Tab-separated table of C-alpha atoms in Angstrom:
chain	number	residue	atom	x	y	z
O	1	MET	CA	129.211	169.803	118.274
O	2	LEU	CA	129.186	173.566	118.408
O	3	TYR	CA	132.550	175.484	118.957
O	4	ILE	CA	132.381	179.166	119.466
O	5	THR	CA	135.544	181.177	120.005
O	6	LYS	CA	135.608	184.281	122.078
O	7	GLU	CA	136.024	186.276	118.829
O	8	GLY	CA	132.612	184.887	117.661
O	9	GLU	CA	133.792	182.390	115.183
O	10	ILE	CA	131.536	179.313	114.976
O	11	VAL	CA	132.251	175.711	113.967
O	12	ASN	CA	129.163	173.542	113.650
O	13	THR	CA	129.895	169.904	112.996
O	14	ASP	CA	126.157	169.080	112.732
O	15	PRO	CA	124.397	171.953	110.998
O	16	THR	CA	121.040	170.119	110.669
O	17	ASN	CA	120.758	169.672	114.384
O	18	SER	CA	117.947	172.000	115.731
O	19	TYR	CA	119.377	171.923	119.300
O	20	PHE	CA	122.257	174.165	118.150
O	21	ASP	CA	119.724	176.541	116.601
O	22	LYS	CA	118.418	177.054	120.177
O	23	VAL	CA	122.044	177.801	121.399
O	24	ASN	CA	122.468	180.320	118.603
O	25	ASP	CA	119.133	181.975	119.473
O	26	LEU	CA	120.208	182.321	123.130
O	27	LEU	CA	123.411	183.939	122.144
O	28	ASN	CA	121.758	186.283	119.712
O	29	GLN	CA	119.354	187.406	122.340
O	30	TRP	CA	122.221	188.018	124.819
O	31	SER	CA	124.358	189.911	122.341
O	32	SER	CA	121.442	192.047	121.277
O	33	GLY	CA	121.009	193.263	124.884
O	34	ARG	CA	117.754	191.475	125.785
O	35	GLU	CA	116.690	192.680	129.155
O	36	VAL	CA	114.205	189.838	130.278
O	37	PHE	CA	114.531	186.130	129.906
O	38	GLU	CA	111.865	183.390	130.347
O	39	LEU	CA	113.112	180.336	132.258
O	40	LYS	CA	111.530	176.979	133.042
O	41	THR	CA	111.922	175.252	136.386
O	42	SER	CA	112.934	171.661	136.152
O	43	GLY	CA	109.756	170.069	137.533
O	44	SER	CA	111.573	167.443	139.533
O	45	THR	CA	109.650	168.322	142.675
O	46	GLY	CA	106.374	169.404	141.270
O	47	ARG	CA	104.755	170.931	138.177
O	48	PRO	CA	107.205	172.906	136.052
O	49	LYS	CA	106.562	176.620	135.895
O	50	GLU	CA	107.951	179.579	133.969
O	51	ILE	CA	109.573	182.585	135.509
O	52	LEU	CA	110.878	185.886	134.195
O	53	VAL	CA	114.417	187.035	135.134
O	54	LYS	CA	116.207	190.125	134.339
O	55	ARG	CA	119.528	190.541	132.641
O	56	SER	CA	120.908	192.236	135.669
O	57	GLN	CA	120.184	189.131	137.831
O	58	ILE	CA	121.906	186.856	135.231
O	59	GLU	CA	124.825	189.147	135.107
O	60	ALA	CA	125.047	189.076	138.997
O	61	SER	CA	125.075	185.348	138.959
O	62	ILE	CA	127.882	185.321	136.381
O	63	ASP	CA	129.889	187.742	138.558
O	64	LEU	CA	129.340	185.465	141.708
O	65	SER	CA	130.457	182.415	139.858
O	66	ARG	CA	133.511	184.062	138.147
O	67	LYS	CA	134.785	185.338	141.506
O	68	ALA	CA	134.239	182.039	143.392
O	69	LEU	CA	135.626	179.730	140.672
O	70	LYS	CA	138.326	182.146	139.467
O	71	ILE	CA	137.114	182.053	135.962
O	72	ASN	CA	138.907	184.144	133.294
O	73	GLN	CA	138.951	184.533	129.512
O	74	ASP	CA	141.642	181.924	129.006
O	75	ASP	CA	139.218	179.295	130.147
O	76	LEU	CA	137.304	176.914	127.813
O	77	PHE	CA	133.569	176.170	128.840
O	78	PHE	CA	132.118	172.775	127.976
O	79	CYS	CA	128.300	172.817	128.003
O	80	CYS	CA	126.481	169.497	127.861
O	81	LEU	CA	123.286	170.581	129.702
O	82	ASN	CA	120.048	171.596	128.308
O	83	VAL	CA	120.028	175.248	127.403
O	84	ASN	CA	116.344	175.499	127.926
O	85	TYR	CA	116.895	175.242	131.620
O	86	ILE	CA	119.008	177.291	134.031
O	87	ALA	CA	122.073	175.260	134.368
O	88	GLY	CA	122.724	174.960	130.595
O	89	MET	CA	121.711	178.378	129.821
O	90	MET	CA	124.025	179.883	132.486
O	91	MET	CA	127.009	177.879	131.189
O	92	VAL	CA	126.407	179.520	127.644
O	93	LEU	CA	125.835	182.976	129.082
O	94	ARG	CA	128.862	182.810	131.499
O	95	ALA	CA	131.053	182.010	128.544
O	96	ALA	CA	129.597	184.701	126.335
O	97	HIS	CA	129.568	187.496	129.074
O	98	ILE	CA	133.072	186.734	130.397
O	99	GLY	CA	134.548	186.251	126.782
O	100	CYS	CA	135.625	182.699	126.831
O	101	ASP	CA	135.810	179.910	124.081
O	102	MET	CA	133.005	177.347	124.475
O	103	ILE	CA	132.039	173.909	123.193
O	104	VAL	CA	128.272	172.989	123.219
O	105	VAL	CA	127.181	169.414	122.743
O	106	GLU	CA	123.719	167.931	122.850
O	107	PRO	CA	122.852	166.536	126.418
O	108	THR	CA	123.590	162.735	126.719
O	109	SER	CA	124.715	160.483	129.430
O	110	ASN	CA	128.290	160.631	128.205
O	111	PRO	CA	128.658	163.951	126.412
O	112	PHE	CA	132.360	163.200	125.427
O	113	ASP	CA	131.140	160.477	123.123
O	114	SER	CA	130.013	163.115	120.645
O	115	MET	CA	133.329	164.855	120.410
O	116	GLY	CA	135.072	162.408	118.134
O	117	LYS	CA	138.183	163.857	116.535
O	118	MET	CA	137.414	167.309	118.061
O	119	GLU	CA	138.297	166.038	121.464
O	120	TYR	CA	141.684	167.650	121.038
O	121	LEU	CA	140.030	170.989	121.555
O	122	ILE	CA	139.570	170.080	125.179
O	123	THR	CA	142.733	168.049	125.884
O	124	LYS	CA	145.027	170.749	124.433
O	125	ASN	CA	143.626	173.170	127.031
O	126	HIS	CA	144.848	171.320	130.060
O	127	GLY	CA	144.163	173.094	133.289
O	128	LYS	CA	141.838	175.692	131.743
O	129	ASN	CA	138.642	173.643	131.162
O	130	PHE	CA	135.360	174.442	132.858
O	131	PHE	CA	132.929	171.602	132.914
O	132	SER	CA	129.345	171.345	134.213
O	133	PHE	CA	127.492	167.999	134.668
O	134	VAL	CA	124.513	166.328	136.314
O	135	PRO	CA	125.662	163.422	138.547
O	136	LEU	CA	124.583	160.724	136.028
O	137	GLN	CA	126.833	162.230	133.501
O	138	LEU	CA	129.760	162.548	135.786
O	139	GLN	CA	129.283	158.933	136.960
O	140	THR	CA	129.041	157.646	133.366
O	141	ILE	CA	132.228	159.565	132.395
O	142	LEU	CA	134.173	158.204	135.314
O	143	GLU	CA	133.437	154.674	134.232
O	144	SER	CA	135.749	155.038	131.199
O	145	ASP	CA	139.467	155.628	131.042
O	146	GLN	CA	139.194	158.121	128.389
O	147	GLY	CA	136.550	160.005	130.350
O	148	MET	CA	138.784	160.281	133.445
O	149	LYS	CA	141.691	161.354	131.170
O	150	ILE	CA	139.566	164.376	129.896
O	151	LEU	CA	138.330	165.194	133.306
O	152	LYS	CA	141.907	165.478	134.573
O	153	THR	CA	142.345	168.448	132.189
O	154	ALA	CA	139.726	170.408	134.259
O	155	LYS	CA	140.281	173.591	136.043
O	156	VAL	CA	136.847	173.410	137.558
O	157	ILE	CA	133.939	170.758	137.456
O	158	ILE	CA	130.639	171.752	138.816
O	159	ALA	CA	127.794	169.177	139.313
O	160	GLY	CA	124.210	169.828	140.402
O	161	GLY	CA	120.728	169.015	139.759
O	162	ALA	CA	120.819	166.221	142.259
O	163	ALA	CA	122.879	165.073	145.122
O	164	LEU	CA	126.193	163.168	144.466
O	165	ASN	CA	125.925	159.687	145.911
O	166	LYS	CA	128.636	158.356	148.278
O	167	SER	CA	130.427	156.141	145.839
O	168	LEU	CA	130.741	159.100	143.307
O	169	ARG	CA	131.947	161.474	145.973
O	170	ASP	CA	134.572	159.006	147.094
O	171	LYS	CA	135.758	158.452	143.550
O	172	ILE	CA	136.063	162.208	143.094
O	173	PHE	CA	138.029	162.617	146.278
O	174	GLU	CA	140.325	159.579	145.465
O	175	LEU	CA	141.166	161.198	142.053
O	176	LYS	CA	141.462	164.669	143.641
O	177	LEU	CA	139.211	166.125	140.834
O	178	PRO	CA	138.312	169.788	141.198
O	179	VAL	CA	134.592	169.016	141.577
O	180	PHE	CA	132.202	171.423	143.256
O	181	GLU	CA	128.649	170.245	144.049
O	182	THR	CA	126.359	173.185	143.589
O	183	TYR	CA	123.320	174.361	145.459
O	184	GLY	CA	120.843	176.724	143.767
O	185	MET	CA	117.636	176.757	141.750
O	186	THR	CA	116.053	178.592	138.881
O	187	GLU	CA	114.794	181.258	141.249
O	188	THR	CA	118.294	182.027	142.466
O	189	ILE	CA	119.585	182.105	138.880
O	190	SER	CA	121.832	179.021	139.344
O	191	HIS	CA	124.146	178.218	142.312
O	192	ILE	CA	124.525	180.371	145.350
O	193	ALA	CA	126.605	177.921	147.281
O	194	LEU	CA	129.338	175.358	146.588
O	195	LYS	CA	130.746	172.143	148.217
O	196	ASN	CA	134.256	171.247	147.422
O	197	VAL	CA	133.920	167.543	146.849
O	198	GLY	CA	137.460	167.052	145.561
O	199	GLN	CA	138.814	168.226	148.986
O	200	GLY	CA	136.332	166.088	150.987
O	201	GLN	CA	134.176	169.044	152.088
O	202	ASP	CA	130.834	167.870	153.476
O	203	TYR	CA	128.984	171.195	153.694
O	204	PHE	CA	127.941	173.960	151.363
O	205	LYS	CA	129.546	177.386	151.558
O	206	ILE	CA	127.686	180.404	150.295
O	207	LEU	CA	129.157	182.656	147.620
O	208	GLU	CA	130.307	186.331	148.276
O	209	ASP	CA	127.400	188.745	148.880
O	210	VAL	CA	124.960	185.929	149.645
O	211	SER	CA	123.140	185.746	152.926
O	212	ILE	CA	121.145	182.875	154.343
O	213	GLU	CA	118.878	182.211	157.397
O	214	THR	CA	116.229	179.730	158.421
O	215	ASN	CA	112.518	179.921	159.197
O	216	THR	CA	110.844	178.287	162.120
O	217	ASN	CA	110.811	174.922	160.219
O	218	ASN	CA	114.520	175.131	159.639
O	219	CYS	CA	113.905	175.762	155.837
O	220	LEU	CA	116.479	177.790	154.018
O	221	ARG	CA	115.940	181.440	153.142
O	222	ILE	CA	118.245	183.260	150.588
O	223	LEU	CA	119.161	186.807	149.866
O	224	SER	CA	121.398	187.426	146.955
O	225	PRO	CA	122.240	189.973	144.199
O	226	THR	CA	120.656	187.258	141.903
O	227	THR	CA	117.411	187.634	143.845
O	228	GLU	CA	117.666	191.437	143.632
O	229	ASN	CA	118.548	191.333	147.348
O	230	GLU	CA	115.092	190.113	148.351
O	231	TRP	CA	114.635	187.056	150.533
O	232	VAL	CA	113.555	183.921	148.670
O	233	GLN	CA	111.934	181.199	150.806
O	234	THR	CA	112.908	177.555	149.912
O	235	ASN	CA	111.445	174.278	151.001
O	236	ASP	CA	114.861	172.866	151.779
O	237	VAL	CA	115.575	171.784	155.311
O	238	ILE	CA	119.123	172.755	156.361
O	239	GLU	CA	121.474	172.918	159.300
O	240	ILE	CA	123.727	175.904	159.512
O	241	VAL	CA	127.121	174.604	160.669
O	242	GLY	CA	129.241	177.793	160.535
O	243	LYS	CA	129.301	181.220	159.215
O	244	GLY	CA	127.856	181.008	155.662
O	245	CYS	CA	128.017	177.158	155.749
O	246	PHE	CA	125.142	174.738	155.804
O	247	VAL	CA	124.379	171.010	155.535
O	248	LEU	CA	121.396	170.149	153.326
O	249	LYS	CA	119.004	167.728	155.213
O	250	GLY	CA	116.278	167.337	152.630
O	251	ARG	CA	113.154	168.891	151.527
O	252	ALA	CA	110.305	169.736	153.938
O	253	ASP	CA	107.769	168.063	151.446
O	254	ASN	CA	109.900	164.958	151.573
O	255	ILE	CA	108.977	164.319	155.262
O	256	ILE	CA	106.386	161.467	155.398
O	257	ASN	CA	104.222	160.596	158.303
O	258	SER	CA	104.173	156.777	158.738
O	259	GLY	CA	102.048	155.610	161.606
O	260	GLY	CA	102.644	158.817	163.485
O	261	LEU	CA	106.398	158.770	162.925
O	262	LYS	CA	108.114	161.565	160.855
O	263	ILE	CA	110.573	160.246	158.395
O	264	GLN	CA	112.919	162.503	156.352
O	265	LEU	CA	113.314	160.571	152.987
O	266	GLU	CA	116.681	161.995	152.257
O	267	GLU	CA	118.038	160.754	155.591
O	268	ILE	CA	117.079	157.142	154.611
O	269	GLU	CA	118.654	157.518	151.175
O	270	ARG	CA	121.936	158.737	152.932
O	271	LYS	CA	122.071	155.661	155.143
O	272	LEU	CA	121.570	153.489	152.152
O	273	ALA	CA	124.490	155.236	150.382
O	274	ASP	CA	126.617	154.755	153.439
O	275	HIS	CA	126.007	150.961	153.571
O	276	PHE	CA	125.481	149.954	149.926
O	277	GLN	CA	127.606	150.776	146.928
O	278	TRP	CA	124.980	150.285	144.279
O	279	PRO	CA	125.775	152.068	141.000
O	280	ASN	CA	122.054	152.234	140.383
O	281	ARG	CA	119.953	155.391	140.969
O	282	TYR	CA	117.272	155.037	143.655
O	283	PHE	CA	114.986	157.131	145.824
O	284	CYS	CA	112.674	156.720	148.809
O	285	TYR	CA	108.953	157.552	148.633
O	286	GLY	CA	105.934	157.737	150.872
O	287	LYS	CA	103.269	155.476	149.368
O	288	ALA	CA	99.597	155.833	150.518
O	289	ASP	CA	98.736	153.048	153.029
O	290	GLU	CA	95.507	152.418	154.786
O	291	LYS	CA	97.009	151.457	158.152
O	292	LEU	CA	100.069	153.733	158.312
O	293	GLY	CA	98.809	156.602	156.266
O	294	GLN	CA	102.056	156.574	154.340
O	295	LYS	CA	104.533	153.700	154.170
O	296	LEU	CA	108.180	154.031	153.292
O	297	VAL	CA	109.106	152.359	149.953
O	298	LEU	CA	112.344	152.226	148.079
O	299	VAL	CA	112.469	152.565	144.337
O	300	ILE	CA	115.496	151.363	142.424
O	301	GLU	CA	116.483	151.749	138.835
O	302	SER	CA	117.506	148.233	137.837
O	303	HIS	CA	116.664	145.466	135.235
O	304	GLU	CA	116.807	142.872	138.061
O	305	LYS	CA	116.394	142.388	141.833
O	306	ILE	CA	119.691	143.575	143.409
O	307	VAL	CA	118.634	143.692	147.088
O	308	ASP	CA	116.082	142.191	149.382
O	309	LEU	CA	114.234	143.639	152.492
O	310	THR	CA	116.135	141.298	154.593
O	311	ASP	CA	119.287	143.010	153.525
O	312	LEU	CA	118.157	146.424	154.834
O	313	THR	CA	117.030	145.171	158.173
O	314	PRO	CA	120.445	145.388	159.895
O	315	VAL	CA	121.024	149.025	158.620
O	316	PHE	CA	118.038	150.690	159.908
O	317	SER	CA	115.853	150.956	163.161
O	318	LYS	CA	112.571	149.128	163.018
O	319	PHE	CA	110.591	152.058	161.795
O	320	GLU	CA	113.146	153.190	159.080
O	321	VAL	CA	113.182	149.994	157.157
O	322	PRO	CA	111.409	150.356	153.757
O	323	LYS	CA	108.187	148.348	153.683
O	324	GLU	CA	108.587	147.440	149.980
O	325	ILE	CA	111.189	147.587	147.215
O	326	PHE	CA	110.273	148.368	143.558
O	327	PHE	CA	112.619	147.728	140.745
O	328	VAL	CA	112.099	149.965	137.680
O	329	LYS	CA	113.861	149.440	134.423
O	330	ASN	CA	114.320	153.136	133.587
O	331	PHE	CA	113.426	156.154	135.696
O	332	VAL	CA	111.418	158.825	134.107
O	333	GLU	CA	113.476	162.010	133.669
O	334	THR	CA	112.670	165.774	133.287
O	335	ALA	CA	114.018	167.551	130.263
O	336	SER	CA	116.802	168.900	132.521
O	337	ALA	CA	117.965	165.323	133.146
O	338	LYS	CA	116.645	165.065	136.768
O	339	VAL	CA	114.694	162.001	137.996
O	340	ASP	CA	110.916	162.783	137.855
O	341	LYS	CA	109.949	160.909	140.916
O	342	ILE	CA	106.262	161.665	140.627
O	343	ARG	CA	105.948	160.374	137.060
O	344	THR	CA	108.158	157.307	137.858
O	345	ILE	CA	105.908	156.476	140.782
O	346	ASN	CA	102.636	156.994	138.824
O	347	GLU	CA	103.852	154.983	135.836
O	348	PHE	CA	105.673	152.141	137.431
O	349	VAL	CA	104.725	151.731	141.095
O	350	SER	CA	101.390	150.026	141.504
O	351	TYR	CA	98.839	151.256	144.031
């Protein structure tokens, strides 16, 4: 664990851990006034790439988050995301730029496990803790009483990197946790829109000074101070449902053509979430097929068979029912803890 106060004092409970060297390097680069930073995209939807971002873009992102989430110098930041990628890096730089205490732990499925006796640093700060998780971490934490106890000390919890499943959203709403699902990407320097899951909100609302529109394919375009007020074209299909509000439908490249019928994979995943309360992760995929061109398959992370095709038939129309189900012991993940669908398919799903 790395504990860094706003005054710059550092407590490192594991000085031999090279991960904390990366955190210190990042902080040194920031404090020395570095103007350009190199970032890696996650690679969850394709080949990872590196992009260069300016300090002014990062500062603009910090300012957007600070205003939207009402962050101030009394807050404590808890960073358990990989600092080599945008989400983890921005947690560290937000704390440094605003002037907040921060705790950094190495990314794991339950980051509170590594706190040990130092857990009091969080619990004593009730109502002033700012957490950021990927959905798998949040789900794992909520499975323990101690984890829920710590989460209830939060001022703000942001969750991103993947969509929150229905059972997780329901649990958050039941507990009235201050969880905001985020929408953003490396190219927008973290989130540009938030969904208040704790209050049952089912749409994203853009942050102040952000503008959105859609192209002819209903794909989202974003203009923001974080993009230097230039339009960025995304591959995300959305529906605008009000001023500055939108519902994310899925990715344009996640539409498959199966026997001439276009199927949005995320729509199938949402229907599964509405009807089945699996704790397991899963995703849909278009597998090459001689007859259909692509056939819809369901891939579930599980050691055993937990569902059969016949269980799915009542839920879907004839053409929406997955043609095969594959059970994979462990999904392949990117370094930023997202499911690497392409590698999972290539390594575990036979063609």
